[in-house]
Amino acid sequence: MKKLVALFALALLCSVAVIGMSVYEELSKGASEDPKVWEEDISDLVAKTEANAPADDAVLFVGSSSIRLWSTLAEDMAPLTVIQHGFGGAKIQDVNYFSEQLITRWNAPKVVIFVGTNNINGNEQHAEAPTYIRDQLQLLLDTILTARPNTEVFYIEITPTIFSWDKWASVQEANALAKALIARYPQVKYISTTDLFLTDKGEPDKKLYRFDGLHLSADGYERWTSRIKPLLMK
């Protein structure tokens, strides 16, 4: 029995160490201003998508770790089929840099974008981030619609979180700028979700986030699904 307990403890320790290294590597990449640090991750995503041979009507989800960690995405969006292109601590300029590999090379009639959180969270001058996010979003939308003129694009606004609640003013400004920009594009829809994540007191609902107060819990993804899926099904 003691040996089994020791082996279990060792296995648990190894698992924690592996997760810790993975998180550390992701944070290190997320802190970098060089998009090329994600090249291996992007290659892995592309290879996985190619191996799965997605249908021509698959909805492409792209963005940061909230897209990557959406483990029930395919189930939640059924009967729609999906392509899941979320990666680590991606910032909006990273998605722009890899837009051909991640988005325009695929024949997806609908593209869902969630990115920008890390531009604010990882920036001490976060008050300056909203304008940058807006400008990068315009570049991304123009890139997608130039390459794929018939594509419908859906932009999920930056979610309020416990982790970045002290930056909420910057998040609100970024969302307002993105919404105003998107109003100029007939094929792009802005998805508001803030009301889904705040309590009656106007604070982030703890049960909708994981232990880190940043990423969504299963309940959080259910809220997203309730808002996003009906729009995609139209």
PDB file of C-alpha atoms in Angstrom:
ATOM      1  CA  MET A   1       0.000   0.000   0.000  1.00  0.00           C
ATOM      2  CA  LYS A   2       2.800   2.399   0.925  1.00  0.00           C
ATOM      3  CA  LYS A   3       4.456   1.745  -2.440  1.00  0.00           C
ATOM      4  CA  LEU A   4       1.208   2.518  -4.253  1.00  0.00           C
ATOM      5  CA  VAL A   5       0.792   5.744  -2.318  1.00  0.00           C
ATOM      6  CA  ALA A   6       4.403   6.692  -3.062  1.00  0.00           C
ATOM      7  CA  LEU A   7       3.963   5.923  -6.768  1.00  0.00           C
ATOM      8  CA  PHE A   8       0.743   7.937  -6.869  1.00  0.00           C
ATOM      9  CA  ALA A   9       2.412  10.874  -5.138  1.00  0.00           C
ATOM     10  CA  LEU A  10       5.332  10.691  -7.571  1.00  0.00           C
ATOM     11  CA  ALA A  11       3.000  10.566 -10.565  1.00  0.00           C
ATOM     12  CA  LEU A  12       1.040  13.517  -9.198  1.00  0.00           C
ATOM     13  CA  LEU A  13       4.249  15.475  -8.619  1.00  0.00           C
ATOM     14  CA  CYS A  14       5.418  14.764 -12.159  1.00  0.00           C
ATOM     15  CA  SER A  15       2.059  15.857 -13.569  1.00  0.00           C
ATOM     16  CA  VAL A  16       2.175  19.105 -11.618  1.00  0.00           C
ATOM     17  CA  ALA A  17       5.750  19.698 -12.802  1.00  0.00           C
ATOM     18  CA  VAL A  18       4.783  19.110 -16.435  1.00  0.00           C
ATOM     19  CA  ILE A  19       1.787  21.451 -16.130  1.00  0.00           C
ATOM     20  CA  GLY A  20       3.973  24.019 -14.398  1.00  0.00           C
ATOM     21  CA  MET A  21       6.557  23.899 -17.183  1.00  0.00           C
ATOM     22  CA  SER A  22       3.824  24.181 -19.790  1.00  0.00           C
ATOM     23  CA  VAL A  23       2.303  27.221 -18.070  1.00  0.00           C
ATOM     24  CA  TYR A  24       5.743  28.804 -17.654  1.00  0.00           C
ATOM     25  CA  GLU A  25       6.532  28.271 -21.347  1.00  0.00           C
ATOM     26  CA  GLU A  26       3.164  29.734 -22.365  1.00  0.00           C
ATOM     27  CA  LEU A  27       3.649  32.783 -20.130  1.00  0.00           C
ATOM     28  CA  SER A  28       7.144  33.310 -21.513  1.00  0.00           C
ATOM     29  CA  LYS A  29       5.871  33.237 -25.072  1.00  0.00           C
ATOM     30  CA  GLY A  30       2.954  35.471 -24.186  1.00  0.00           C
ATOM     31  CA  ALA A  31       5.353  38.059 -22.770  1.00  0.00           C
ATOM     32  CA  SER A  32       7.358  38.131 -25.991  1.00  0.00           C
ATOM     33  CA  GLU A  33       6.771  40.797 -28.617  1.00  0.00           C
ATOM     34  CA  ASP A  34       8.065  38.471 -31.333  1.00  0.00           C
ATOM     35  CA  PRO A  35       5.202  36.472 -32.939  1.00  0.00           C
ATOM     36  CA  LYS A  36       7.722  33.917 -34.194  1.00  0.00           C
ATOM     37  CA  VAL A  37       7.870  32.346 -30.716  1.00  0.00           C
ATOM     38  CA  TRP A  38       4.533  30.718 -31.627  1.00  0.00           C
ATOM     39  CA  GLU A  39       5.750  29.094 -34.864  1.00  0.00           C
ATOM     40  CA  GLU A  40       5.882  25.578 -33.411  1.00  0.00           C
ATOM     41  CA  ASP A  41       2.414  25.944 -31.864  1.00  0.00           C
ATOM     42  CA  ILE A  42       0.982  27.174 -35.155  1.00  0.00           C
ATOM     43  CA  SER A  43       2.608  24.324 -37.084  1.00  0.00           C
ATOM     44  CA  ASP A  44       1.040  21.849 -34.649  1.00  0.00           C
ATOM     45  CA  LEU A  45      -2.393  23.443 -35.063  1.00  0.00           C
ATOM     46  CA  VAL A  46      -2.166  23.379 -38.848  1.00  0.00           C
ATOM     47  CA  ALA A  47      -1.010  19.752 -38.880  1.00  0.00           C
ATOM     48  CA  LYS A  48      -3.872  18.727 -36.590  1.00  0.00           C
ATOM     49  CA  THR A  49      -6.444  20.526 -38.726  1.00  0.00           C
ATOM     50  CA  GLU A  50      -5.071  19.029 -41.932  1.00  0.00           C
ATOM     51  CA  ALA A  51      -5.204  15.554 -40.398  1.00  0.00           C
ATOM     52  CA  ASN A  52      -8.863  16.051 -39.461  1.00  0.00           C
ATOM     53  CA  ALA A  53      -9.783  17.233 -42.985  1.00  0.00           C
ATOM     54  CA  PRO A  54     -12.405  19.792 -41.895  1.00  0.00           C
ATOM     55  CA  ALA A  55     -15.644  20.160 -43.810  1.00  0.00           C
ATOM     56  CA  ASP A  56     -16.067  23.135 -46.134  1.00  0.00           C
ATOM     57  CA  ASP A  57     -18.807  24.508 -43.883  1.00  0.00           C
ATOM     58  CA  ALA A  58     -16.789  24.274 -40.650  1.00  0.00           C
ATOM     59  CA  VAL A  59     -16.852  27.331 -38.380  1.00  0.00           C
ATOM     60  CA  LEU A  60     -13.322  28.482 -37.553  1.00  0.00           C
ATOM     61  CA  PHE A  61     -12.629  29.650 -33.989  1.00  0.00           C
ATOM     62  CA  VAL A  62      -9.362  31.539 -33.567  1.00  0.00           C
ATOM     63  CA  GLY A  63      -7.692  33.403 -30.727  1.00  0.00           C
ATOM     64  CA  SER A  64      -6.004  33.010 -27.396  1.00  0.00           C
ATOM     65  CA  SER A  65      -6.115  30.399 -24.636  1.00  0.00           C
ATOM     66  CA  SER A  66      -9.845  30.793 -23.984  1.00  0.00           C
ATOM     67  CA  ILE A  67     -10.354  29.293 -27.451  1.00  0.00           C
ATOM     68  CA  ARG A  68      -7.611  26.703 -26.955  1.00  0.00           C
ATOM     69  CA  LEU A  69      -9.000  25.537 -23.596  1.00  0.00           C
ATOM     70  CA  TRP A  70     -12.567  25.196 -24.864  1.00  0.00           C
ATOM     71  CA  SER A  71     -12.481  21.407 -24.605  1.00  0.00           C
ATOM     72  CA  THR A  72     -16.200  21.012 -25.332  1.00  0.00           C
ATOM     73  CA  LEU A  73     -16.240  23.345 -28.348  1.00  0.00           C
ATOM     74  CA  ALA A  74     -17.139  20.678 -30.922  1.00  0.00           C
ATOM     75  CA  GLU A  75     -19.874  19.277 -28.673  1.00  0.00           C
ATOM     76  CA  ASP A  76     -21.202  22.714 -27.739  1.00  0.00           C
ATOM     77  CA  MET A  77     -21.471  23.855 -31.366  1.00  0.00           C
ATOM     78  CA  ALA A  78     -23.008  20.650 -32.778  1.00  0.00           C
ATOM     79  CA  PRO A  79     -24.484  20.124 -35.328  1.00  0.00           C
ATOM     80  CA  LEU A  80     -22.083  22.747 -36.661  1.00  0.00           C
ATOM     81  CA  THR A  81     -18.563  21.466 -37.271  1.00  0.00           C
ATOM     82  CA  VAL A  82     -15.628  23.504 -36.036  1.00  0.00           C
ATOM     83  CA  ILE A  83     -11.954  24.249 -36.542  1.00  0.00           C
ATOM     84  CA  GLN A  84     -10.273  25.149 -33.240  1.00  0.00           C
ATOM     85  CA  HIS A  85      -7.285  27.460 -33.667  1.00  0.00           C
ATOM     86  CA  GLY A  86      -6.592  28.828 -30.189  1.00  0.00           C
ATOM     87  CA  PHE A  87      -3.041  29.146 -28.937  1.00  0.00           C
ATOM     88  CA  GLY A  88      -1.459  30.002 -25.598  1.00  0.00           C
ATOM     89  CA  GLY A  89      -1.169  33.603 -24.513  1.00  0.00           C
ATOM     90  CA  ALA A  90      -1.762  34.947 -28.003  1.00  0.00           C
ATOM     91  CA  LYS A  91      -2.091  38.666 -28.559  1.00  0.00           C
ATOM     92  CA  ILE A  92      -3.949  40.196 -31.476  1.00  0.00           C
ATOM     93  CA  GLN A  93      -0.751  40.967 -33.411  1.00  0.00           C
ATOM     94  CA  ASP A  94       0.179  37.270 -33.161  1.00  0.00           C
ATOM     95  CA  VAL A  95      -3.097  36.268 -34.800  1.00  0.00           C
ATOM     96  CA  ASN A  96      -2.436  38.862 -37.488  1.00  0.00           C
ATOM     97  CA  TYR A  97       1.051  37.524 -38.120  1.00  0.00           C
ATOM     98  CA  PHE A  98      -0.238  33.967 -38.588  1.00  0.00           C
ATOM     99  CA  SER A  99      -3.555  34.902 -40.232  1.00  0.00           C
ATOM    100  CA  GLU A 100      -2.830  32.954 -43.418  1.00  0.00           C
ATOM    101  CA  GLN A 101      -1.992  29.700 -41.614  1.00  0.00           C
ATOM    102  CA  LEU A 102      -4.740  30.074 -39.028  1.00  0.00           C
ATOM    103  CA  ILE A 103      -7.593  31.605 -41.019  1.00  0.00           C
ATOM    104  CA  THR A 104      -7.488  32.454 -44.698  1.00  0.00           C
ATOM    105  CA  ARG A 105      -6.048  29.189 -46.012  1.00  0.00           C
ATOM    106  CA  TRP A 106      -9.159  27.375 -44.769  1.00  0.00           C
ATOM    107  CA  ASN A 107     -12.476  27.457 -46.579  1.00  0.00           C
ATOM    108  CA  ALA A 108     -14.475  28.474 -43.499  1.00  0.00           C
ATOM    109  CA  PRO A 109     -17.650  30.459 -44.248  1.00  0.00           C
ATOM    110  CA  LYS A 110     -17.728  31.761 -40.656  1.00  0.00           C
ATOM    111  CA  VAL A 111     -14.831  32.867 -38.445  1.00  0.00           C
ATOM    112  CA  VAL A 112     -15.127  33.539 -34.701  1.00  0.00           C
ATOM    113  CA  ILE A 113     -12.402  35.650 -33.071  1.00  0.00           C
ATOM    114  CA  PHE A 114     -11.565  36.061 -29.391  1.00  0.00           C
ATOM    115  CA  VAL A 115      -8.316  37.893 -28.719  1.00  0.00           C
ATOM    116  CA  GLY A 116      -7.108  41.066 -27.019  1.00  0.00           C
ATOM    117  CA  THR A 117      -7.202  40.050 -23.371  1.00  0.00           C
ATOM    118  CA  ASN A 118      -3.451  39.422 -23.312  1.00  0.00           C
ATOM    119  CA  ASN A 119      -2.736  42.805 -24.890  1.00  0.00           C
ATOM    120  CA  ILE A 120      -4.242  44.364 -21.777  1.00  0.00           C
ATOM    121  CA  ASN A 121      -3.192  41.875 -19.096  1.00  0.00           C
ATOM    122  CA  GLY A 122       0.436  41.780 -20.205  1.00  0.00           C
ATOM    123  CA  ASN A 123       0.825  45.528 -20.596  1.00  0.00           C
ATOM    124  CA  GLU A 124       1.751  47.833 -17.724  1.00  0.00           C
ATOM    125  CA  GLN A 125       0.562  50.689 -19.927  1.00  0.00           C
ATOM    126  CA  HIS A 126      -2.767  48.911 -20.394  1.00  0.00           C
ATOM    127  CA  ALA A 127      -4.606  52.209 -20.859  1.00  0.00           C
ATOM    128  CA  GLU A 128      -2.834  52.529 -24.217  1.00  0.00           C
ATOM    129  CA  ALA A 129      -3.820  49.027 -25.352  1.00  0.00           C
ATOM    130  CA  PRO A 130      -7.416  49.688 -26.528  1.00  0.00           C
ATOM    131  CA  THR A 131      -6.394  51.841 -29.495  1.00  0.00           C
ATOM    132  CA  TYR A 132      -3.744  49.323 -30.506  1.00  0.00           C
ATOM    133  CA  ILE A 133      -6.248  46.474 -30.300  1.00  0.00           C
ATOM    134  CA  ARG A 134      -8.703  48.441 -32.475  1.00  0.00           C
ATOM    135  CA  ASP A 135      -6.039  49.138 -35.117  1.00  0.00           C
ATOM    136  CA  GLN A 136      -4.854  45.531 -35.163  1.00  0.00           C
ATOM    137  CA  LEU A 137      -8.447  44.300 -35.376  1.00  0.00           C
ATOM    138  CA  GLN A 138      -9.021  46.483 -38.417  1.00  0.00           C
ATOM    139  CA  LEU A 139      -5.939  44.989 -40.045  1.00  0.00           C
ATOM    140  CA  LEU A 140      -7.143  41.483 -39.242  1.00  0.00           C
ATOM    141  CA  LEU A 141     -10.642  42.074 -40.587  1.00  0.00           C
ATOM    142  CA  ASP A 142      -9.302  43.629 -43.781  1.00  0.00           C
ATOM    143  CA  THR A 143      -6.927  40.688 -44.251  1.00  0.00           C
ATOM    144  CA  ILE A 144      -9.687  38.117 -43.822  1.00  0.00           C
ATOM    145  CA  LEU A 145     -12.247  39.863 -46.012  1.00  0.00           C
ATOM    146  CA  THR A 146      -9.743  40.616 -48.766  1.00  0.00           C
ATOM    147  CA  ALA A 147      -8.704  36.968 -48.966  1.00  0.00           C
ATOM    148  CA  ARG A 148     -12.194  35.577 -48.288  1.00  0.00           C
ATOM    149  CA  PRO A 149     -14.785  38.209 -49.349  1.00  0.00           C
ATOM    150  CA  ASN A 150     -17.778  35.981 -48.573  1.00  0.00           C
ATOM    151  CA  THR A 151     -16.740  35.141 -45.026  1.00  0.00           C
ATOM    152  CA  GLU A 152     -18.875  36.126 -42.056  1.00  0.00           C
ATOM    153  CA  VAL A 153     -16.777  37.211 -39.073  1.00  0.00           C
ATOM    154  CA  PHE A 154     -17.874  37.222 -35.426  1.00  0.00           C
ATOM    155  CA  TYR A 155     -15.842  39.071 -32.799  1.00  0.00           C
ATOM    156  CA  ILE A 156     -16.394  38.105 -29.149  1.00  0.00           C
ATOM    157  CA  GLU A 157     -15.800  41.092 -26.915  1.00  0.00           C
ATOM    158  CA  ILE A 158     -13.112  40.897 -24.220  1.00  0.00           C
ATOM    159  CA  THR A 159     -14.595  39.225 -21.171  1.00  0.00           C
ATOM    160  CA  PRO A 160     -14.559  40.745 -17.681  1.00  0.00           C
ATOM    161  CA  THR A 161     -12.445  38.583 -15.365  1.00  0.00           C
ATOM    162  CA  ILE A 162     -11.476  38.445 -11.713  1.00  0.00           C
ATOM    163  CA  PHE A 163      -7.804  38.349 -12.688  1.00  0.00           C
ATOM    164  CA  SER A 164      -7.883  41.622 -14.611  1.00  0.00           C
ATOM    165  CA  TRP A 165     -10.710  43.407 -12.817  1.00  0.00           C
ATOM    166  CA  ASP A 166      -8.344  46.279 -11.970  1.00  0.00           C
ATOM    167  CA  LYS A 167      -8.030  46.870 -15.731  1.00  0.00           C
ATOM    168  CA  TRP A 168     -11.762  46.830 -16.396  1.00  0.00           C
ATOM    169  CA  ALA A 169     -11.793  50.443 -17.626  1.00  0.00           C
ATOM    170  CA  SER A 170      -9.255  49.543 -20.328  1.00  0.00           C
ATOM    171  CA  VAL A 171     -11.264  46.454 -21.282  1.00  0.00           C
ATOM    172  CA  GLN A 172     -14.429  48.520 -21.617  1.00  0.00           C
ATOM    173  CA  GLU A 173     -12.656  51.066 -23.796  1.00  0.00           C
ATOM    174  CA  ALA A 174     -11.189  48.333 -26.011  1.00  0.00           C
ATOM    175  CA  ASN A 175     -14.637  46.781 -26.407  1.00  0.00           C
ATOM    176  CA  ALA A 176     -16.229  50.132 -27.253  1.00  0.00           C
ATOM    177  CA  LEU A 177     -13.597  50.876 -29.903  1.00  0.00           C
ATOM    178  CA  ALA A 178     -13.941  47.399 -31.405  1.00  0.00           C
ATOM    179  CA  LYS A 179     -17.719  47.687 -31.518  1.00  0.00           C
ATOM    180  CA  ALA A 180     -17.544  51.063 -33.286  1.00  0.00           C
ATOM    181  CA  LEU A 181     -15.058  49.676 -35.815  1.00  0.00           C
ATOM    182  CA  ILE A 182     -17.130  46.577 -36.519  1.00  0.00           C
ATOM    183  CA  ALA A 183     -20.205  48.707 -37.225  1.00  0.00           C
ATOM    184  CA  ARG A 184     -18.454  49.740 -40.439  1.00  0.00           C
ATOM    185  CA  TYR A 185     -18.306  46.134 -41.715  1.00  0.00           C
ATOM    186  CA  PRO A 186     -21.613  44.606 -42.913  1.00  0.00           C
ATOM    187  CA  GLN A 187     -20.157  41.081 -42.740  1.00  0.00           C
ATOM    188  CA  VAL A 188     -18.802  41.372 -39.203  1.00  0.00           C
ATOM    189  CA  LYS A 189     -20.871  40.923 -36.051  1.00  0.00           C
ATOM    190  CA  TYR A 190     -19.896  42.078 -32.569  1.00  0.00           C
ATOM    191  CA  ILE A 191     -20.861  39.622 -29.828  1.00  0.00           C
ATOM    192  CA  SER A 192     -21.559  41.268 -26.475  1.00  0.00           C
ATOM    193  CA  THR A 193     -21.077  38.943 -23.495  1.00  0.00           C
ATOM    194  CA  THR A 194     -20.346  41.186 -20.493  1.00  0.00           C
ATOM    195  CA  ASP A 195     -23.883  40.814 -19.142  1.00  0.00           C
ATOM    196  CA  LEU A 196     -23.380  37.050 -18.949  1.00  0.00           C
ATOM    197  CA  PHE A 197     -20.412  37.257 -16.597  1.00  0.00           C
ATOM    198  CA  LEU A 198     -21.316  39.917 -14.048  1.00  0.00           C
ATOM    199  CA  THR A 199     -23.357  39.457 -10.868  1.00  0.00           C
ATOM    200  CA  ASP A 200     -26.169  41.752  -9.772  1.00  0.00           C
ATOM    201  CA  LYS A 201     -23.461  43.736  -7.975  1.00  0.00           C
ATOM    202  CA  GLY A 202     -21.672  44.336 -11.266  1.00  0.00           C
ATOM    203  CA  GLU A 203     -18.684  42.102 -10.435  1.00  0.00           C
ATOM    204  CA  PRO A 204     -17.344  38.964 -12.167  1.00  0.00           C
ATOM    205  CA  ASP A 205     -19.255  35.846 -11.108  1.00  0.00           C
ATOM    206  CA  LYS A 206     -16.665  33.546  -9.495  1.00  0.00           C
ATOM    207  CA  LYS A 207     -18.334  30.326 -10.587  1.00  0.00           C
ATOM    208  CA  LEU A 208     -17.779  31.221 -14.245  1.00  0.00           C
ATOM    209  CA  TYR A 209     -13.968  31.149 -13.975  1.00  0.00           C
ATOM    210  CA  ARG A 210     -11.293  28.602 -13.215  1.00  0.00           C
ATOM    211  CA  PHE A 211      -9.080  28.792 -10.125  1.00  0.00           C
ATOM    212  CA  ASP A 212      -6.888  31.426 -11.829  1.00  0.00           C
ATOM    213  CA  GLY A 213      -9.768  33.884 -12.109  1.00  0.00           C
ATOM    214  CA  LEU A 214      -8.906  34.388 -15.781  1.00  0.00           C
ATOM    215  CA  HIS A 215      -9.954  31.408 -17.884  1.00  0.00           C
ATOM    216  CA  LEU A 216     -13.537  30.245 -18.157  1.00  0.00           C
ATOM    217  CA  SER A 217     -14.940  27.324 -16.189  1.00  0.00           C
ATOM    218  CA  ALA A 218     -17.399  24.826 -17.676  1.00  0.00           C
ATOM    219  CA  ASP A 219     -20.203  27.137 -16.530  1.00  0.00           C
ATOM    220  CA  GLY A 220     -18.450  30.052 -18.220  1.00  0.00           C
ATOM    221  CA  TYR A 221     -18.267  28.193 -21.521  1.00  0.00           C
ATOM    222  CA  GLU A 222     -21.962  27.363 -21.203  1.00  0.00           C
ATOM    223  CA  ARG A 223     -22.648  31.101 -21.014  1.00  0.00           C
ATOM    224  CA  TRP A 224     -20.545  31.708 -24.115  1.00  0.00           C
ATOM    225  CA  THR A 225     -22.320  28.909 -25.965  1.00  0.00           C
ATOM    226  CA  SER A 226     -25.739  30.314 -25.090  1.00  0.00           C
ATOM    227  CA  ARG A 227     -24.834  33.619 -26.753  1.00  0.00           C
ATOM    228  CA  ILE A 228     -22.569  32.538 -29.626  1.00  0.00           C
ATOM    229  CA  LYS A 229     -24.227  29.415 -31.005  1.00  0.00           C
ATOM    230  CA  PRO A 230     -27.632  30.983 -31.870  1.00  0.00           C
ATOM    231  CA  LEU A 231     -25.828  33.655 -33.902  1.00  0.00           C
ATOM    232  CA  LEU A 232     -23.851  31.044 -35.825  1.00  0.00           C
ATOM    233  CA  MET A 233     -26.952  28.928 -36.465  1.00  0.00           C
ATOM    234  CA  LYS A 234     -28.784  31.764 -38.234  1.00  0.00           C
TER     235      LYS A 234
END
